[in-house]
PDB file of C-alpha atoms in Angstrom:
ATOM      1  CA  VAL A   1      16.038 -11.176   8.316  1.00  0.00           C
ATOM      2  CA  THR A   2      15.152  -8.691  11.032  1.00  0.00           C
ATOM      3  CA  ALA A   3      16.244  -5.769   8.867  1.00  0.00           C
ATOM      4  CA  ALA A   4      14.249  -7.143   5.927  1.00  0.00           C
ATOM      5  CA  VAL A   5      11.141  -7.072   8.111  1.00  0.00           C
ATOM      6  CA  TYR A   6      11.875  -3.793   9.862  1.00  0.00           C
ATOM      7  CA  LEU A   7      12.598  -1.672   6.781  1.00  0.00           C
ATOM      8  CA  PRO A   8       9.211  -2.079   5.039  1.00  0.00           C
ATOM      9  CA  LEU A   9       7.449  -1.580   8.371  1.00  0.00           C
ATOM     10  CA  GLU A  10       9.396   1.634   8.937  1.00  0.00           C
ATOM     11  CA  VAL A  11       8.668   2.849   5.410  1.00  0.00           C
ATOM     12  CA  ILE A  12       4.948   2.338   5.947  1.00  0.00           C
ATOM     13  CA  ARG A  13       5.119   3.958   9.377  1.00  0.00           C
ATOM     14  CA  GLN A  14       6.829   7.038   8.007  1.00  0.00           C
ATOM     15  CA  CYS A  15       4.371   7.287   5.120  1.00  0.00           C
ATOM     16  CA  CYS A  16       1.459   7.000   7.565  1.00  0.00           C
ATOM     17  CA  ALA A  17       2.792   9.657   9.923  1.00  0.00           C
ATOM     18  CA  SER A  18       0.416  12.441  10.832  1.00  0.00           C
ATOM     19  CA  LYS A  19       0.269  14.904   7.903  1.00  0.00           C
ATOM     20  CA  GLY A  20       2.708  12.649   6.060  1.00  0.00           C
ATOM     21  CA  LEU A  21       2.941  11.346   2.522  1.00  0.00           C
ATOM     22  CA  ALA A  22      -0.076   9.048   2.750  1.00  0.00           C
ATOM     23  CA  GLU A  23      -2.457  11.775   3.897  1.00  0.00           C
ATOM     24  CA  MET A  24      -1.112  14.875   2.162  1.00  0.00           C
ATOM     25  CA  HIS A  25       0.182  13.548  -1.148  1.00  0.00           C
ATOM     26  CA  PHE A  26      -1.201  10.059  -1.753  1.00  0.00           C
ATOM     27  CA  TYR A  27      -4.718  11.000  -0.539  1.00  0.00           C
ATOM     28  CA  TRP A  28      -5.197   7.823   1.456  1.00  0.00           C
ATOM     29  CA  SER A  29      -8.124   7.783   3.844  1.00  0.00           C
ATOM     30  CA  ASN A  30      -7.353   9.516   7.150  1.00  0.00           C
ATOM     31  CA  ASP A  31      -9.081   6.730   9.096  1.00  0.00           C
ATOM     32  CA  ALA A  32      -7.090   4.052   7.255  1.00  0.00           C
ATOM     33  CA  VAL A  33      -3.805   5.863   7.840  1.00  0.00           C
ATOM     34  CA  ARG A  34      -4.638   6.319  11.518  1.00  0.00           C
ATOM     35  CA  THR A  35      -5.512   2.624  11.872  1.00  0.00           C
ATOM     36  CA  ILE A  36      -2.221   1.492  10.326  1.00  0.00           C
ATOM     37  CA  ARG A  37      -0.198   3.973  12.365  1.00  0.00           C
ATOM     38  CA  THR A  38      -1.887   3.016  15.642  1.00  0.00           C
ATOM     39  CA  HIS A  39      -1.348  -0.725  15.307  1.00  0.00           C
ATOM     40  CA  LEU A  40       2.195  -0.451  13.955  1.00  0.00           C
ATOM     41  CA  ARG A  41       3.144   1.301  17.191  1.00  0.00           C
ATOM     42  CA  TRP A  42       2.606  -1.848  19.251  1.00  0.00           C
ATOM     43  CA  ALA A  43       3.196  -4.529  16.594  1.00  0.00           C
ATOM     44  CA  THR A  44       6.663  -3.368  15.524  1.00  0.00           C
ATOM     45  CA  PRO A  45       8.393  -3.382  18.956  1.00  0.00           C
ATOM     46  CA  LEU A  46       6.806  -6.746  19.763  1.00  0.00           C
ATOM     47  CA  SER A  47       7.691  -8.352  16.424  1.00  0.00           C
ATOM     48  CA  LEU A  48      11.315  -7.333  15.929  1.00  0.00           C
ATOM     49  CA  PRO A  49      12.827  -9.012  19.042  1.00  0.00           C
ATOM     50  CA  LEU A  50      10.911 -12.215  18.323  1.00  0.00           C
ATOM     51  CA  ILE A  51      12.048 -12.244  14.682  1.00  0.00           C
ATOM     52  CA  PHE A  52      15.635 -11.565  15.714  1.00  0.00           C
ATOM     53  CA  LEU A  53      15.642 -14.430  18.221  1.00  0.00           C
ATOM     54  CA  ALA A  54      13.962 -16.827  15.794  1.00  0.00           C
ATOM     55  CA  ALA A  55      16.401 -15.996  12.979  1.00  0.00           C
ATOM     56  CA  THR A  56      19.421 -16.260  15.287  1.00  0.00           C
ATOM     57  CA  ILE A  57      18.357 -19.625  16.646  1.00  0.00           C
ATOM     58  CA  HIS A  58      17.490 -20.860  13.159  1.00  0.00           C
ATOM     59  CA  ALA A  59      21.055 -20.075  12.046  1.00  0.00           C
ATOM     60  CA  GLN A  60      22.485 -22.251  14.842  1.00  0.00           C
ATOM     61  CA  PRO A  61      23.237 -25.948  14.242  1.00  0.00           C
ATOM     62  CA  ASN A  62      21.594 -26.922  17.542  1.00  0.00           C
ATOM     63  CA  GLU A  63      18.302 -28.579  16.580  1.00  0.00           C
ATOM     64  CA  VAL A  64      17.156 -28.720  20.207  1.00  0.00           C
ATOM     65  CA  TRP A  65      17.162 -24.927  20.390  1.00  0.00           C
ATOM     66  CA  GLN A  66      15.377 -24.674  17.063  1.00  0.00           C
ATOM     67  CA  ASP A  67      12.642 -27.069  18.132  1.00  0.00           C
ATOM     68  CA  SER A  68      12.115 -25.402  21.503  1.00  0.00           C
ATOM     69  CA  LEU A  69      12.982 -21.718  21.893  1.00  0.00           C
ATOM     70  CA  GLY A  70      13.082 -21.032  18.150  1.00  0.00           C
ATOM     71  CA  ARG A  71       9.665 -22.567  17.617  1.00  0.00           C
ATOM     72  CA  LEU A  72       8.260 -20.679  20.614  1.00  0.00           C
ATOM     73  CA  CYS A  73       9.480 -17.319  19.230  1.00  0.00           C
ATOM     74  CA  VAL A  74       7.932 -18.064  15.842  1.00  0.00           C
ATOM     75  CA  VAL A  75       4.593 -19.084  17.345  1.00  0.00           C
ATOM     76  CA  VAL A  76       4.413 -16.003  19.585  1.00  0.00           C
ATOM     77  CA  TRP A  77       5.275 -13.738  16.640  1.00  0.00           C
ATOM     78  CA  LEU A  78       2.587 -15.369  14.517  1.00  0.00           C
ATOM     79  CA  ILE A  79       0.085 -14.680  17.289  1.00  0.00           C
ATOM     80  CA  VAL A  80       1.132 -11.019  17.256  1.00  0.00           C
ATOM     81  CA  LEU A  81       0.792 -10.972  13.475  1.00  0.00           C
ATOM     82  CA  THR A  82      -2.662 -12.531  13.632  1.00  0.00           C
ATOM     83  CA  VAL A  83      -3.893  -9.886  16.090  1.00  0.00           C
ATOM     84  CA  PHE A  84      -2.366  -7.130  13.962  1.00  0.00           C
ATOM     85  CA  TRP A  85      -4.094  -8.279  10.763  1.00  0.00           C
ATOM     86  CA  GLU A  86      -7.355  -8.829  12.621  1.00  0.00           C
ATOM     87  CA  ARG A  87      -7.327  -5.196  13.728  1.00  0.00           C
ATOM     88  CA  VAL A  88      -6.046  -3.670  10.478  1.00  0.00           C
ATOM     89  CA  LEU A  89      -8.113  -5.738   8.023  1.00  0.00           C
ATOM     90  CA  ASN A  90     -11.323  -5.858  10.034  1.00  0.00           C
ATOM     91  CA  PRO A  91     -14.169  -5.701   7.481  1.00  0.00           C
ATOM     92  CA  ARG A  92     -16.183  -3.251   9.588  1.00  0.00           C
ATOM     93  CA  ALA A  93     -13.552  -1.045  11.214  1.00  0.00           C
ATOM     94  CA  GLY A  94     -10.266  -1.674   9.421  1.00  0.00           C
ATOM     95  CA  VAL A  95      -8.487  -0.318   6.385  1.00  0.00           C
ATOM     96  CA  VAL A  96     -10.574  -2.267   3.890  1.00  0.00           C
ATOM     97  CA  SER A  97     -13.841  -0.849   5.251  1.00  0.00           C
ATOM     98  CA  ASP A  98     -12.853   2.639   4.034  1.00  0.00           C
ATOM     99  CA  PHE A  99     -12.225   1.268   0.556  1.00  0.00           C
ATOM    100  CA  VAL A 100     -15.643  -0.414   0.487  1.00  0.00           C
ATOM    101  CA  ARG A 101     -17.360   2.690   1.845  1.00  0.00           C
ATOM    102  CA  ASP A 102     -16.360   4.601  -1.293  1.00  0.00           C
ATOM    103  CA  ASN A 103     -16.831   1.620  -3.632  1.00  0.00           C
ATOM    104  CA  ASN A 104     -19.798  -0.302  -2.269  1.00  0.00           C
ATOM    105  CA  ASP A 105     -20.616  -2.469  -5.271  1.00  0.00           C
ATOM    106  CA  GLY A 106     -21.058  -6.193  -4.705  1.00  0.00           C
ATOM    107  CA  TRP A 107     -17.665  -7.691  -5.496  1.00  0.00           C
ATOM    108  CA  ARG A 108     -15.754  -5.161  -3.395  1.00  0.00           C
ATOM    109  CA  VAL A 109     -17.955  -5.910  -0.377  1.00  0.00           C
ATOM    110  CA  GLN A 110     -17.144  -9.598  -0.726  1.00  0.00           C
ATOM    111  CA  LEU A 111     -13.483  -8.869  -1.389  1.00  0.00           C
ATOM    112  CA  ARG A 112     -12.997  -7.295   2.035  1.00  0.00           C
ATOM    113  CA  TYR A 113     -14.011 -10.550   3.729  1.00  0.00           C
ATOM    114  CA  LEU A 114     -11.642 -12.508   1.492  1.00  0.00           C
ATOM    115  CA  ILE A 115      -8.732 -10.179   2.326  1.00  0.00           C
ATOM    116  CA  TYR A 116      -9.581 -10.357   6.023  1.00  0.00           C
ATOM    117  CA  GLY A 117      -9.804 -14.148   5.948  1.00  0.00           C
ATOM    118  CA  VAL A 118      -6.495 -14.604   4.135  1.00  0.00           C
ATOM    119  CA  GLY A 119      -4.707 -12.090   6.360  1.00  0.00           C
ATOM    120  CA  VAL A 120      -5.845 -13.789   9.553  1.00  0.00           C
ATOM    121  CA  LEU A 121      -5.750 -17.433   8.449  1.00  0.00           C
ATOM    122  CA  VAL A 122      -2.231 -17.424   6.981  1.00  0.00           C
ATOM    123  CA  PRO A 123      -0.420 -16.740  10.296  1.00  0.00           C
ATOM    124  CA  VAL A 124      -2.814 -19.062  12.113  1.00  0.00           C
ATOM    125  CA  VAL A 125      -2.042 -21.931   9.717  1.00  0.00           C
ATOM    126  CA  LEU A 126       1.690 -21.239   9.948  1.00  0.00           C
ATOM    127  CA  GLY A 127       1.451 -21.234  13.742  1.00  0.00           C
ATOM    128  CA  VAL A 128      -0.297 -24.596  13.744  1.00  0.00           C
ATOM    129  CA  LEU A 129       2.352 -26.022  11.415  1.00  0.00           C
ATOM    130  CA  ALA A 130       5.106 -24.734  13.700  1.00  0.00           C
ATOM    131  CA  VAL A 131       3.469 -26.356  16.738  1.00  0.00           C
ATOM    132  CA  LEU A 132       3.132 -29.626  14.830  1.00  0.00           C
ATOM    133  CA  GLY A 133       6.860 -29.655  14.126  1.00  0.00           C
ATOM    134  CA  TYR A 134       7.140 -28.197  10.646  1.00  0.00           C
ATOM    135  CA  TYR A 135       9.498 -25.491  11.838  1.00  0.00           C
ATOM    136  CA  TYR A 136      11.775 -25.471   8.784  1.00  0.00           C
ATOM    137  CA  THR A 137       8.794 -25.218   6.427  1.00  0.00           C
ATOM    138  CA  VAL A 138       7.373 -22.308   8.401  1.00  0.00           C
ATOM    139  CA  MET A 139      10.699 -20.453   8.269  1.00  0.00           C
ATOM    140  CA  GLN A 140      10.987 -20.917   4.504  1.00  0.00           C
ATOM    141  CA  VAL A 141       7.419 -19.765   3.951  1.00  0.00           C
ATOM    142  CA  GLY A 142       8.065 -16.807   6.261  1.00  0.00           C
ATOM    143  CA  ILE A 143      11.071 -15.725   4.200  1.00  0.00           C
ATOM    144  CA  ARG A 144       8.982 -15.778   1.032  1.00  0.00           C
ATOM    145  CA  LEU A 145       6.152 -13.921   2.723  1.00  0.00           C
ATOM    146  CA  SER A 146       8.578 -11.177   3.787  1.00  0.00           C
ATOM    147  CA  ARG A 147       9.696 -10.870   0.163  1.00  0.00           C
ATOM    148  CA  ALA A 148       6.065 -10.715  -0.910  1.00  0.00           C
ATOM    149  CA  ALA A 149       5.492  -7.952   1.639  1.00  0.00           C
ATOM    150  CA  TRP A 150       8.423  -6.046   0.154  1.00  0.00           C
ATOM    151  CA  LEU A 151       6.880  -6.439  -3.289  1.00  0.00           C
ATOM    152  CA  ILE A 152       3.410  -5.296  -2.207  1.00  0.00           C
ATOM    153  CA  ILE A 153       4.703  -2.265  -0.328  1.00  0.00           C
ATOM    154  CA  SER A 154       6.985  -1.286  -3.212  1.00  0.00           C
ATOM    155  CA  LEU A 155       4.169  -1.548  -5.748  1.00  0.00           C
ATOM    156  CA  MET A 156       1.812   0.411  -3.499  1.00  0.00           C
ATOM    157  CA  LEU A 157       4.322   3.239  -3.152  1.00  0.00           C
ATOM    158  CA  ILE A 158       5.155   3.210  -6.864  1.00  0.00           C
ATOM    159  CA  HIS A 159       1.468   3.375  -7.759  1.00  0.00           C
ATOM    160  CA  ALA A 160       0.861   6.183  -5.271  1.00  0.00           C
ATOM    161  CA  MET A 161       3.848   8.207  -6.510  1.00  0.00           C
ATOM    162  CA  LEU A 162       2.921   7.761 -10.159  1.00  0.00           C
ATOM    163  CA  SER A 163      -0.673   8.770  -9.420  1.00  0.00           C
ATOM    164  CA  ARG A 164       0.592  11.837  -7.580  1.00  0.00           C
ATOM    165  CA  TRP A 165       2.903  12.737 -10.462  1.00  0.00           C
ATOM    166  CA  LEU A 166       0.022  12.336 -12.906  1.00  0.00           C
ATOM    167  CA  LEU A 167      -2.179  14.640 -10.839  1.00  0.00           C
ATOM    168  CA  VAL A 168       0.517  17.326 -10.626  1.00  0.00           C
ATOM    169  CA  HIS A 169       1.239  16.994 -14.347  1.00  0.00           C
ATOM    170  CA  ARG A 170      -2.460  17.327 -15.174  1.00  0.00           C
ATOM    171  CA  ARG A 171      -2.751  20.456 -13.050  1.00  0.00           C
ATOM    172  CA  GLY A 172       0.271  21.942 -14.782  1.00  0.00           C
ATOM    173  CA  LEU A 173      -1.191  21.250 -18.209  1.00  0.00           C
ATOM    174  CA  ALA A 174      -4.532  22.755 -17.203  1.00  0.00           C
ATOM    175  CA  ILE A 175      -2.823  25.901 -15.933  1.00  0.00           C
ATOM    176  CA  ASP A 176      -0.733  26.235 -19.100  1.00  0.00           C
ATOM    177  CA  ARG A 177      -3.792  25.835 -21.303  1.00  0.00           C
ATOM    178  CA  ALA A 178      -5.761  28.359 -19.289  1.00  0.00           C
ATOM    179  CA  ARG A 179      -2.924  30.876 -19.578  1.00  0.00           C
ATOM    180  CA  ALA A 180      -2.575  30.302 -23.311  1.00  0.00           C
ATOM    181  CA  LYS A 181      -6.317  30.714 -23.796  1.00  0.00           C
ATOM    182  CA  ARG A 182      -6.308  33.895 -21.740  1.00  0.00           C
ATOM    183  CA  GLU A 183      -3.499  35.367 -23.811  1.00  0.00           C
ATOM    184  CA  ARG A 184      -5.260  34.535 -27.076  1.00  0.00           C
ATOM    185  CA  GLU A 185      -8.496  36.072 -25.855  1.00  0.00           C
ATOM    186  CA  ARG A 186      -6.716  39.207 -24.712  1.00  0.00           C
ATOM    187  CA  GLU A 187      -4.885  39.534 -28.030  1.00  0.00           C
ATOM    188  CA  GLU A 188      -8.140  39.107 -29.955  1.00  0.00           C
ATOM    189  CA  GLN A 189      -9.887  41.687 -27.814  1.00  0.00           C
ATOM    190  CA  ALA A 190      -6.963  44.087 -28.089  1.00  0.00           C
ATOM    191  CA  ALA A 191      -7.002  43.694 -31.879  1.00  0.00           C
ATOM    192  CA  ALA A 192     -10.750  44.394 -31.881  1.00  0.00           C
ATOM    193  CA  GLY A 193     -10.241  47.566 -29.837  1.00  0.00           C
ATOM    194  CA  GLY A 194     -11.170  46.329 -26.389  1.00  0.00           C
ATOM    195  CA  GLU A 195      -9.668  44.109 -23.703  1.00  0.00           C
ATOM    196  CA  LEU A 196     -11.485  41.223 -22.070  1.00  0.00           C
ATOM    197  CA  PRO A 197     -11.154  41.077 -18.276  1.00  0.00           C
ATOM    198  CA  ILE A 198      -9.161  38.109 -17.018  1.00  0.00           C
ATOM    199  CA  SER A 199     -12.001  36.891 -14.824  1.00  0.00           C
ATOM    200  CA  ASN A 200     -14.335  36.574 -17.805  1.00  0.00           C
ATOM    201  CA  VAL A 201     -12.148  34.240 -19.846  1.00  0.00           C
ATOM    202  CA  PRO A 202     -14.271  31.187 -20.726  1.00  0.00           C
ATOM    203  CA  VAL A 203     -13.068  27.615 -20.236  1.00  0.00           C
ATOM    204  CA  VAL A 204     -12.543  25.530 -23.354  1.00  0.00           C
ATOM    205  CA  GLU A 205     -14.558  22.339 -22.860  1.00  0.00           C
ATOM    206  CA  PRO A 206     -13.022  20.211 -25.653  1.00  0.00           C
ATOM    207  CA  GLN A 207      -9.518  20.665 -24.252  1.00  0.00           C
ATOM    208  CA  GLU A 208     -10.645  19.736 -20.731  1.00  0.00           C
ATOM    209  CA  THR A 209     -12.381  16.658 -22.068  1.00  0.00           C
ATOM    210  CA  ASP A 210      -9.247  15.581 -23.936  1.00  0.00           C
ATOM    211  CA  LEU A 211      -7.125  16.145 -20.838  1.00  0.00           C
ATOM    212  CA  ALA A 212      -9.490  14.139 -18.623  1.00  0.00           C
ATOM    213  CA  THR A 213      -9.586  11.301 -21.144  1.00  0.00           C
ATOM    214  CA  SER A 214      -5.814  11.216 -21.423  1.00  0.00           C
ATOM    215  CA  THR A 215      -5.456  11.192 -17.631  1.00  0.00           C
ATOM    216  CA  SER A 216      -7.950   8.347 -17.268  1.00  0.00           C
ATOM    217  CA  GLN A 217      -6.119   6.284 -19.875  1.00  0.00           C
ATOM    218  CA  THR A 218      -2.798   6.898 -18.148  1.00  0.00           C
ATOM    219  CA  GLN A 219      -4.267   5.859 -14.792  1.00  0.00           C
ATOM    220  CA  ASN A 220      -5.546   2.621 -16.321  1.00  0.00           C
ATOM    221  CA  LEU A 221      -2.115   1.979 -17.814  1.00  0.00           C
ATOM    222  CA  ILE A 222      -0.482   2.516 -14.419  1.00  0.00           C
ATOM    223  CA  ARG A 223      -2.914   0.104 -12.745  1.00  0.00           C
ATOM    224  CA  ILE A 224      -2.389  -2.567 -15.384  1.00  0.00           C
ATOM    225  CA  SER A 225       1.398  -2.198 -15.162  1.00  0.00           C
ATOM    226  CA  VAL A 226       1.318  -2.514 -11.356  1.00  0.00           C
ATOM    227  CA  VAL A 227      -0.884  -5.619 -11.544  1.00  0.00           C
ATOM    228  CA  ILE A 228       1.384  -7.261 -14.127  1.00  0.00           C
ATOM    229  CA  ALA A 229       4.465  -6.419 -12.052  1.00  0.00           C
ATOM    230  CA  GLY A 230       2.762  -7.913  -8.997  1.00  0.00           C
ATOM    231  CA  ILE A 231       1.907 -11.144 -10.816  1.00  0.00           C
ATOM    232  CA  VAL A 232       5.421 -11.529 -12.231  1.00  0.00           C
ATOM    233  CA  GLY A 233       7.043 -10.670  -8.902  1.00  0.00           C
ATOM    234  CA  THR A 234       4.848 -13.114  -7.001  1.00  0.00           C
ATOM    235  CA  TRP A 235       5.700 -15.878  -9.467  1.00  0.00           C
ATOM    236  CA  LEU A 236       9.422 -15.187  -9.099  1.00  0.00           C
ATOM    237  CA  ILE A 237       9.175 -15.245  -5.288  1.00  0.00           C
ATOM    238  CA  TRP A 238       7.352 -18.555  -5.077  1.00  0.00           C
ATOM    239  CA  ALA A 239       8.841 -20.289  -8.129  1.00  0.00           C
ATOM    240  CA  ASP A 240      12.166 -21.327  -6.571  1.00  0.00           C
TER     241      ASP A 240
END
């Protein structure tokens, strides 16, 4: 259980390293990356020992330990998680605020408060349930939430990598088309008795428009595929 929590946290931490994948290749907001990196530094070392103790005690047959020390570890970890999400998902200074700053239409502004509320309320509700004695239920929900976190992180990275590949592929196509156009223009000028300077080669607008349209359609297909995969994965996690 501890490894299942640590690995996605470490993947995100490495991606959000200074001048790392998130900033240099995925083009995530620098402020958002810095926010995630800053709060992972204190949340990870506090969370892992608590998760390890809670999982170890949960695996023991002694119900007294589970209802005392095990429950205490879970409640303390949920407090840590609540503070972490409150800082990271803060509507005015967190990760979501950067998204809204670039997309400030109505539904996105409201969405940031919904994400913030869900992120903060879920660990709070689980903590209350653990205090009230529903320790087994909290552990089972926690296992499914860790799987959901795996799914979300995986889909985020897949989407970012596919978007990066699409950008590189589009640049390559644009360069190839520009070179082909330059060669055709030079051949035509040479056949006419003069050579056109490379710097004066015009850009072909119809080709650029077709390329932009194709890229936009591919991006929409990637988004739809990621959303469908997320829906199916979420159903599989919570169906059993």
